[in-house]
Backbone as JSON, one array per atom type, in Angstrom:
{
  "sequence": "XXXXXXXXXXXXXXXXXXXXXXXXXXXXXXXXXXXXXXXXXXXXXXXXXXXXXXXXXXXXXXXX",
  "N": [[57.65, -14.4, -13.48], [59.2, -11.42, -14.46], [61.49, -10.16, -16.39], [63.8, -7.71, -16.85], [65.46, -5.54, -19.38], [68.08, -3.94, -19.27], [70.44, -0.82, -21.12], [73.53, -0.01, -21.49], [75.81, 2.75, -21.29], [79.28, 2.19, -21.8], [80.84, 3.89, -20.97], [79.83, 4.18, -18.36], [79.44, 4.97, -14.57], [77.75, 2.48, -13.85], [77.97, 0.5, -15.41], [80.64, -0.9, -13.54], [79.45, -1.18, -11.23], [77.15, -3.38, -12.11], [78.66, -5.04, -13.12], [80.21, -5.95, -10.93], [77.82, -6.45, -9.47], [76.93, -8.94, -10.87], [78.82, -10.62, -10.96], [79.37, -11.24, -8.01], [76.96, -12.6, -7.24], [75.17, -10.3, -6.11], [72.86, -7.57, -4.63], [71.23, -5.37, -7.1], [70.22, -1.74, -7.37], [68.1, -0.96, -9.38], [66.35, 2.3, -10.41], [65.32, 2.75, -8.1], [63.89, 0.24, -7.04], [65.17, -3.48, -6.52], [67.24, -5.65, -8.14], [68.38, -9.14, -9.79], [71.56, -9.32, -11.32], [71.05, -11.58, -14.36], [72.67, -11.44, -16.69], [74.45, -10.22, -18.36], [75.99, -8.38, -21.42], [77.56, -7.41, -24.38], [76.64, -5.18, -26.48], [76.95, -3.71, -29.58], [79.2, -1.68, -31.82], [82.42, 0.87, -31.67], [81.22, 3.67, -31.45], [78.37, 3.23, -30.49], [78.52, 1.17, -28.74], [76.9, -0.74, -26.5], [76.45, -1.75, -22.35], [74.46, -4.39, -22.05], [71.86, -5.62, -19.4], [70.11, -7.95, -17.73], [68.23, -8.31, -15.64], [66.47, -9.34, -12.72], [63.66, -9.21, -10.8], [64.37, -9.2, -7.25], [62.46, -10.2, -5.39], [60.62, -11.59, -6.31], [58.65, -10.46, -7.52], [56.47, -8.18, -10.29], [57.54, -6.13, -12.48], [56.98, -3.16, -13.26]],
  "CA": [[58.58, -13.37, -13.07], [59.4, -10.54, -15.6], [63.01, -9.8, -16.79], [64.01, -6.38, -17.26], [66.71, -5.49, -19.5], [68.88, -2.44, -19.71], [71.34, -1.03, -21.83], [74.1, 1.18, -20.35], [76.81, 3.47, -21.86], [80.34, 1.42, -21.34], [82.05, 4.44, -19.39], [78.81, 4.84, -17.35], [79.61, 3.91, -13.02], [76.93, 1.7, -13.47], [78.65, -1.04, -15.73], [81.27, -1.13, -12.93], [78.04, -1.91, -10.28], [76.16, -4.1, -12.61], [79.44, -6.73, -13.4], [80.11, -6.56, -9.02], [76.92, -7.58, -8.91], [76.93, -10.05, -11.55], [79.77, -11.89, -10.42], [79.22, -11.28, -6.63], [75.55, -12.58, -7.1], [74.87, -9.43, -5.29], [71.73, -7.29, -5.02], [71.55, -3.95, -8.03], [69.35, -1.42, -7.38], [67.71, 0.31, -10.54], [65.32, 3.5, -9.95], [64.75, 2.81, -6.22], [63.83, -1.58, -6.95], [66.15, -4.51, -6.31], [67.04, -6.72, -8.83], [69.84, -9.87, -10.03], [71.52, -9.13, -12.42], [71.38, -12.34, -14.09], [73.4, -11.44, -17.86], [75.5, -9.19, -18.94], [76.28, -8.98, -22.88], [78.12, -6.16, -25.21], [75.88, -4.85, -27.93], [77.6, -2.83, -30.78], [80.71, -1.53, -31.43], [82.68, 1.64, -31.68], [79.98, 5.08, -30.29], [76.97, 2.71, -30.07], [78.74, 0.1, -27.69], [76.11, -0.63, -25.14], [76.64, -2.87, -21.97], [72.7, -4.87, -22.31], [71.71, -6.18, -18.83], [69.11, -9.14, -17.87], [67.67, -7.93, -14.38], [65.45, -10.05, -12.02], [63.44, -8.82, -9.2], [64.73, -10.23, -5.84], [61.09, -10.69, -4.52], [59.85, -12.15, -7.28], [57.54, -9.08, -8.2], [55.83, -8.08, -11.6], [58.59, -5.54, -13.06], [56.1, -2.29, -13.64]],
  "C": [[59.08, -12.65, -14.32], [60.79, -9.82, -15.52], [63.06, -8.3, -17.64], [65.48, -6.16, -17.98], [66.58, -4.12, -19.97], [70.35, -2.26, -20.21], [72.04, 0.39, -21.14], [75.52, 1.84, -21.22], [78.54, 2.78, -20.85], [80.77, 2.24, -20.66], [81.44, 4.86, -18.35], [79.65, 4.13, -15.76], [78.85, 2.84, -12.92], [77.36, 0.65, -13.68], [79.37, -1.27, -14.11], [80.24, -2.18, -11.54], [77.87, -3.04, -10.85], [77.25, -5.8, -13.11], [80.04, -7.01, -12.02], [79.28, -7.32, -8.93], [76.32, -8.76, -9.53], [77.75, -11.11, -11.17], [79.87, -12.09, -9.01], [78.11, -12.21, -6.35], [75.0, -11.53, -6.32], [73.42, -8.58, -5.89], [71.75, -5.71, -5.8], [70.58, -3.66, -7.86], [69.26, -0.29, -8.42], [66.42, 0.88, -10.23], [64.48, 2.88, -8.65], [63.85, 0.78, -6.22], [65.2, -2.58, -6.91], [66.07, -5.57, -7.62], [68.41, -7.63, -8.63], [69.87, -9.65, -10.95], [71.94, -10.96, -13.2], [71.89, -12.87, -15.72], [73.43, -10.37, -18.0], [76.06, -9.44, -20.35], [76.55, -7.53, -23.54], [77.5, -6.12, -26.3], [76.71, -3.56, -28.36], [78.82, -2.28, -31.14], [80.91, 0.3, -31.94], [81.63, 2.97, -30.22], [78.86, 3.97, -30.24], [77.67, 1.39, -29.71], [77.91, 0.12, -26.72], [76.6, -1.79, -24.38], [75.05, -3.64, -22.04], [72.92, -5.99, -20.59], [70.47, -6.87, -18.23], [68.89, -8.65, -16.17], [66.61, -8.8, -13.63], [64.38, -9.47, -10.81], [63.6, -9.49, -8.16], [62.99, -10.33, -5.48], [60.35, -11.11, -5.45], [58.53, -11.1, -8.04], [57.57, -9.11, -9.52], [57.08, -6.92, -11.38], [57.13, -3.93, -13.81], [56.54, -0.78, -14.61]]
}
């Protein structure tokens, strides 16, 4: 199973999604696929703060 990670601009709507569905165990959908998110971690500080997230595919799928 292939782990996708993405990095997201801290005042983006998405963080807000992506730590619901981290702590919900709930299902995040990035560009039209399902994943878990299954880490969340703060890379950098000041203008290059990213949130960095660890993505799973719910159906166990290859990550393309």
């Amino acid at each position: 199973m292939e782990v996708l990670k993405i990095r997201v601009l801290p005042n983006s709507k998405a963080v807000d999604a992506l730590c619901i569905c981290y702590e919900h165990k709930r299902v995040y959908t990035h560009e039209g696929k399902q994943y878990f998110v299954t880490e969340l971690d703060v890379e950098g500080r000041g203008r290059s703060t990213r949130l960095m997230a660890k993505l799973e595919p719910v159906f166990g799928g290859v990550v393309a």
